Amino acid sequence: MRTTGINHLALVCRDMEETVRFYTEVLGMPLFKTVALPDGGQHFFFDCGGGDAVAFFWWPDAPAAAPGIASVRDFPRDAKTAVGSMNHVAFNVPEDKLDEYRRRLVEAGVKVSPDMVVNHDDSPMGVSAEKHEGVFVRSVYFTDPNGIMLELAATTRAFGPEDVRHAPARAVRAEA
């Protein structure tokens, strides 16, 4: 089996009108398909570039948000989410646009956290205050009106075999 990318990522919103406004007006993602569901809900699709889409379900009786379980509670201080949850969505952007896009988010009243472009590297902390040769992704993090953590991510170098150097961890299970 060979996939050719992600068709769409489906998330759940609390208010479809607010979500449409944020994704079309703030992020500039065209709304290209809307569906009325037989149970009274809605399913809307936004073009996030590269032939990919981000979609939202809305139901009048959806369960409430669960920060710290199904979504990030407070990035970067409390970024863990539950097994099976979606932690965040990262959108590819050109590196030379990161500062401009960050500024536009702030001007639109979006809380961007932390208060800088994050330089991801292989240091013990995993981030650097400055861009250097070892930085592999630069990111801007923020949340949408539903509390969904989003990332604008710019890959800064090609990856090679040397980038896969950690053994996968195993869960510790209690003996029965």
Short mmCIF file of N, CA and C in Angstrom, two decimals, residues 34-135:
data_model
loop_
_atom_site.label_atom_id
_atom_site.label_comp_id
_atom_site.label_asym_id
_atom_site.label_seq_id
_atom_site.Cartn_x
_atom_site.Cartn_y
_atom_site.Cartn_z
N THR A 34 -19.11 22.31 1.39
CA THR A 34 -19.91 22.27 2.60
C THR A 34 -20.91 21.11 2.48
N VAL A 35 -21.15 20.44 3.60
CA VAL A 35 -22.08 19.31 3.63
C VAL A 35 -23.00 19.49 4.83
N ALA A 36 -24.32 19.35 4.59
CA ALA A 36 -25.29 19.31 5.69
C ALA A 36 -25.49 17.85 6.05
N LEU A 37 -25.25 17.50 7.30
CA LEU A 37 -25.36 16.11 7.75
C LEU A 37 -26.79 15.78 8.14
N PRO A 38 -27.20 14.53 7.97
CA PRO A 38 -28.59 14.17 8.27
C PRO A 38 -28.98 14.32 9.74
N ASP A 39 -27.98 14.36 10.64
CA ASP A 39 -28.28 14.50 12.07
C ASP A 39 -28.31 15.96 12.52
N GLY A 40 -28.31 16.90 11.57
CA GLY A 40 -28.35 18.32 11.89
C GLY A 40 -26.99 18.98 11.97
N GLY A 41 -25.93 18.21 11.80
CA GLY A 41 -24.58 18.74 11.84
C GLY A 41 -24.13 19.26 10.49
N GLN A 42 -22.89 19.70 10.45
CA GLN A 42 -22.28 20.19 9.21
C GLN A 42 -20.86 19.64 9.10
N HIS A 43 -20.36 19.58 7.86
CA HIS A 43 -19.00 19.13 7.58
C HIS A 43 -18.47 20.04 6.47
N PHE A 44 -17.49 20.93 6.80
CA PHE A 44 -16.98 21.92 5.86
C PHE A 44 -15.49 21.66 5.60
N PHE A 45 -15.06 21.92 4.36
CA PHE A 45 -13.69 21.65 3.93
C PHE A 45 -12.99 22.93 3.48
N PHE A 46 -11.73 23.11 3.94
CA PHE A 46 -10.91 24.27 3.58
C PHE A 46 -9.66 23.80 2.86
N ASP A 47 -9.28 24.53 1.82
CA ASP A 47 -8.06 24.24 1.06
C ASP A 47 -6.87 24.81 1.82
N CYS A 48 -5.99 23.92 2.33
CA CYS A 48 -4.82 24.40 3.07
C CYS A 48 -3.55 24.33 2.22
N GLY A 49 -3.70 24.13 0.91
CA GLY A 49 -2.57 24.16 -0.01
C GLY A 49 -2.02 22.79 -0.34
N GLY A 50 -1.33 22.71 -1.43
CA GLY A 50 -0.68 21.47 -1.84
C GLY A 50 -1.63 20.34 -2.15
N GLY A 51 -2.88 20.63 -2.42
CA GLY A 51 -3.87 19.59 -2.68
C GLY A 51 -4.43 18.97 -1.42
N ASP A 52 -4.09 19.54 -0.25
CA ASP A 52 -4.55 19.00 1.03
C ASP A 52 -5.68 19.86 1.59
N ALA A 53 -6.43 19.28 2.52
CA ALA A 53 -7.56 20.00 3.11
C ALA A 53 -7.61 19.76 4.60
N VAL A 54 -8.16 20.74 5.30
CA VAL A 54 -8.51 20.59 6.70
C VAL A 54 -10.03 20.77 6.74
N ALA A 55 -10.70 19.86 7.44
CA ALA A 55 -12.16 19.86 7.47
C ALA A 55 -12.64 19.95 8.91
N PHE A 56 -13.86 20.42 9.08
CA PHE A 56 -14.46 20.52 10.41
C PHE A 56 -15.85 19.92 10.40
N PHE A 57 -16.12 19.18 11.47
CA PHE A 57 -17.48 18.76 11.78
C PHE A 57 -18.02 19.73 12.81
N TRP A 58 -19.34 19.97 12.77
CA TRP A 58 -20.03 20.70 13.82
C TRP A 58 -21.34 19.98 14.08
N TRP A 59 -21.62 19.75 15.35
CA TRP A 59 -22.90 19.20 15.76
C TRP A 59 -23.45 20.06 16.88
N PRO A 60 -24.77 20.29 16.89
CA PRO A 60 -25.34 21.11 17.96
C PRO A 60 -25.18 20.49 19.35
N ASP A 61 -25.01 19.18 19.41
CA ASP A 61 -24.91 18.50 20.70
C ASP A 61 -23.56 17.81 20.91
N ALA A 62 -22.50 18.35 20.30
CA ALA A 62 -21.16 17.76 20.45
C ALA A 62 -20.69 17.87 21.90
N PRO A 63 -19.94 16.88 22.37
CA PRO A 63 -19.36 17.01 23.72
C PRO A 63 -18.47 18.25 23.82
N ALA A 64 -18.34 18.77 25.01
CA ALA A 64 -17.52 19.97 25.25
C ALA A 64 -16.04 19.67 25.01
N ALA A 65 -15.28 20.72 24.80
CA ALA A 65 -13.83 20.60 24.65
C ALA A 65 -13.23 20.00 25.91
N ALA A 66 -12.08 19.33 25.75
CA ALA A 66 -11.41 18.70 26.89
C ALA A 66 -9.93 19.03 26.87
N PRO A 67 -9.55 20.31 27.16
CA PRO A 67 -8.13 20.68 27.15
C PRO A 67 -7.32 19.82 28.12
N GLY A 68 -6.15 19.41 27.67
CA GLY A 68 -5.30 18.54 28.47
C GLY A 68 -5.61 17.08 28.27
N ILE A 69 -6.69 16.79 27.56
CA ILE A 69 -7.05 15.42 27.22
C ILE A 69 -7.08 15.30 25.69
N ALA A 70 -8.02 15.98 25.06
CA ALA A 70 -8.17 15.90 23.61
C ALA A 70 -7.48 17.04 22.87
N SER A 71 -7.05 18.05 23.59
CA SER A 71 -6.34 19.17 22.96
C SER A 71 -5.28 19.68 23.94
N VAL A 72 -4.35 20.44 23.40
CA VAL A 72 -3.28 21.00 24.23
C VAL A 72 -3.88 22.00 25.22
N ARG A 73 -3.45 21.91 26.47
CA ARG A 73 -3.97 22.82 27.50
C ARG A 73 -3.30 24.19 27.42
N ASP A 74 -1.97 24.22 27.36
CA ASP A 74 -1.25 25.49 27.41
C ASP A 74 0.15 25.29 26.83
N PHE A 75 0.32 25.57 25.55
CA PHE A 75 1.61 25.39 24.89
C PHE A 75 2.52 26.56 25.23
N PRO A 76 3.78 26.37 25.52
CA PRO A 76 4.53 25.12 25.53
C PRO A 76 4.60 24.46 26.91
N ARG A 77 4.02 25.10 27.94
CA ARG A 77 4.13 24.58 29.31
C ARG A 77 3.42 23.25 29.52
N ASP A 78 2.28 23.04 28.91
CA ASP A 78 1.49 21.82 29.13
C ASP A 78 0.96 21.35 27.78
N ALA A 79 1.82 20.69 27.01
CA ALA A 79 1.50 20.34 25.62
C ALA A 79 1.08 18.88 25.43
N LYS A 80 1.06 18.09 26.51
CA LYS A 80 0.69 16.68 26.37
C LYS A 80 -0.80 16.53 26.15
N THR A 81 -1.16 15.56 25.31
CA THR A 81 -2.56 15.21 25.11
C THR A 81 -2.69 13.69 25.21
N ALA A 82 -3.92 13.21 25.31
CA ALA A 82 -4.20 11.79 25.54
C ALA A 82 -3.87 10.93 24.32
N VAL A 83 -3.61 9.67 24.59
CA VAL A 83 -3.43 8.67 23.52
C VAL A 83 -4.68 8.70 22.64
N GLY A 84 -4.48 8.75 21.34
CA GLY A 84 -5.59 8.78 20.39
C GLY A 84 -6.08 10.18 20.07
N SER A 85 -5.57 11.18 20.76
CA SER A 85 -5.99 12.56 20.48
C SER A 85 -5.16 13.14 19.35
N MET A 86 -5.57 14.27 18.85
CA MET A 86 -4.79 14.99 17.85
C MET A 86 -4.11 16.14 18.58
N ASN A 87 -2.79 16.16 18.62
CA ASN A 87 -2.06 17.17 19.38
C ASN A 87 -2.08 18.52 18.68
N HIS A 88 -1.69 18.58 17.42
CA HIS A 88 -1.74 19.83 16.67
C HIS A 88 -1.67 19.55 15.17
N VAL A 89 -1.98 20.58 14.39
CA VAL A 89 -1.88 20.51 12.93
C VAL A 89 -0.80 21.49 12.49
N ALA A 90 0.16 21.03 11.70
CA ALA A 90 1.23 21.89 11.20
C ALA A 90 1.04 22.11 9.71
N PHE A 91 1.01 23.36 9.30
CA PHE A 91 0.88 23.73 7.90
C PHE A 91 2.24 24.17 7.37
N ASN A 92 2.64 23.65 6.21
CA ASN A 92 3.89 24.07 5.57
C ASN A 92 3.78 25.51 5.12
N VAL A 93 4.82 26.29 5.41
CA VAL A 93 4.92 27.66 4.91
C VAL A 93 6.37 27.92 4.51
N PRO A 94 6.61 28.89 3.63
CA PRO A 94 7.99 29.24 3.30
C PRO A 94 8.67 29.91 4.49
N GLU A 95 9.92 29.58 4.72
CA GLU A 95 10.64 30.13 5.86
C GLU A 95 10.68 31.66 5.83
N ASP A 96 10.85 32.23 4.65
CA ASP A 96 10.96 33.69 4.57
C ASP A 96 9.65 34.42 4.86
N LYS A 97 8.57 33.68 5.07
CA LYS A 97 7.27 34.29 5.39
C LYS A 97 6.89 34.15 6.86
N LEU A 98 7.68 33.40 7.66
CA LEU A 98 7.31 33.13 9.05
C LEU A 98 7.09 34.40 9.87
N ASP A 99 8.01 35.33 9.83
CA ASP A 99 7.87 36.56 10.62
C ASP A 99 6.65 37.36 10.18
N GLU A 100 6.45 37.46 8.87
CA GLU A 100 5.28 38.19 8.35
C GLU A 100 3.99 37.53 8.80
N TYR A 101 3.89 36.19 8.68
CA TYR A 101 2.67 35.48 9.06
C TYR A 101 2.43 35.59 10.56
N ARG A 102 3.50 35.52 11.36
CA ARG A 102 3.36 35.68 12.80
C ARG A 102 2.79 37.06 13.12
N ARG A 103 3.35 38.07 12.49
CA ARG A 103 2.88 39.44 12.70
C ARG A 103 1.40 39.58 12.31
N ARG A 104 1.00 38.97 11.19
CA ARG A 104 -0.38 39.06 10.74
C ARG A 104 -1.33 38.37 11.72
N LEU A 105 -0.89 37.25 12.31
CA LEU A 105 -1.72 36.59 13.32
C LEU A 105 -1.91 37.49 14.53
N VAL A 106 -0.83 38.08 15.01
CA VAL A 106 -0.90 38.99 16.17
C VAL A 106 -1.81 40.17 15.85
N GLU A 107 -1.68 40.74 14.66
CA GLU A 107 -2.53 41.88 14.26
C GLU A 107 -3.99 41.49 14.19
N ALA A 108 -4.28 40.21 13.91
CA ALA A 108 -5.66 39.72 13.86
C ALA A 108 -6.19 39.36 15.25
N GLY A 109 -5.36 39.56 16.29
CA GLY A 109 -5.79 39.29 17.65
C GLY A 109 -5.60 37.85 18.09
N VAL A 110 -4.81 37.09 17.34
CA VAL A 110 -4.56 35.69 17.67
C VAL A 110 -3.40 35.62 18.65
N LYS A 111 -3.56 34.86 19.74
CA LYS A 111 -2.48 34.68 20.71
C LYS A 111 -1.49 33.68 20.12
N VAL A 112 -0.26 34.15 19.94
CA VAL A 112 0.82 33.32 19.40
C VAL A 112 1.73 32.96 20.58
N SER A 113 2.05 31.67 20.71
CA SER A 113 2.85 31.23 21.86
C SER A 113 3.92 30.24 21.41
N PRO A 114 5.13 30.33 21.90
CA PRO A 114 5.63 31.42 22.73
C PRO A 114 5.79 32.69 21.89
N ASP A 115 6.30 33.73 22.49
CA ASP A 115 6.37 35.04 21.85
C ASP A 115 7.57 35.16 20.91
N MET A 116 7.75 34.16 20.04
CA MET A 116 8.88 34.16 19.10
C MET A 116 8.70 33.04 18.09
N VAL A 117 9.49 33.07 17.04
CA VAL A 117 9.57 31.94 16.11
C VAL A 117 10.44 30.90 16.80
N VAL A 118 9.97 29.64 16.84
CA VAL A 118 10.68 28.56 17.52
C VAL A 118 11.62 27.88 16.54
N ASN A 119 12.90 27.76 16.92
CA ASN A 119 13.91 27.08 16.11
C ASN A 119 14.12 25.68 16.68
N HIS A 120 13.61 24.64 16.01
CA HIS A 120 13.75 23.26 16.48
C HIS A 120 15.11 22.72 16.04
N ASP A 121 15.85 22.15 17.02
CA ASP A 121 17.15 21.57 16.71
C ASP A 121 17.33 20.29 17.52
N ASP A 122 18.51 19.68 17.43
CA ASP A 122 18.79 18.43 18.14
C ASP A 122 19.49 18.64 19.47
N SER A 123 19.45 19.83 20.03
CA SER A 123 20.07 20.09 21.34
C SER A 123 19.24 19.40 22.43
N PRO A 124 19.79 19.28 23.64
CA PRO A 124 19.02 18.65 24.73
C PRO A 124 17.66 19.30 24.98
N MET A 125 17.53 20.60 24.79
CA MET A 125 16.24 21.29 24.97
C MET A 125 15.34 21.13 23.75
N GLY A 126 15.92 20.81 22.60
CA GLY A 126 15.14 20.64 21.38
C GLY A 126 14.82 21.92 20.65
N VAL A 127 15.21 23.05 21.22
CA VAL A 127 14.97 24.35 20.60
C VAL A 127 16.16 25.26 20.86
N SER A 128 16.29 26.25 20.01
CA SER A 128 17.37 27.22 20.12
C SER A 128 16.79 28.63 19.98
N ALA A 129 17.35 29.56 20.72
CA ALA A 129 16.92 30.96 20.59
C ALA A 129 17.33 31.54 19.24
N GLU A 130 18.39 31.02 18.66
CA GLU A 130 18.90 31.52 17.39
C GLU A 130 18.84 30.45 16.32
N LYS A 131 18.67 30.88 15.08
CA LYS A 131 18.75 29.95 13.96
C LYS A 131 20.23 29.62 13.74
N HIS A 132 20.54 28.34 13.55
CA HIS A 132 21.90 27.89 13.28
C HIS A 132 21.83 26.68 12.34
N GLU A 133 22.96 26.15 11.96
CA GLU A 133 23.05 25.06 10.99
C GLU A 133 22.27 23.81 11.40
N GLY A 134 22.13 23.56 12.70
CA GLY A 134 21.43 22.38 13.18
C GLY A 134 19.92 22.52 13.29
N VAL A 135 19.37 23.71 13.03
CA VAL A 135 17.92 23.92 13.07
C VAL A 135 17.31 23.23 11.85
#
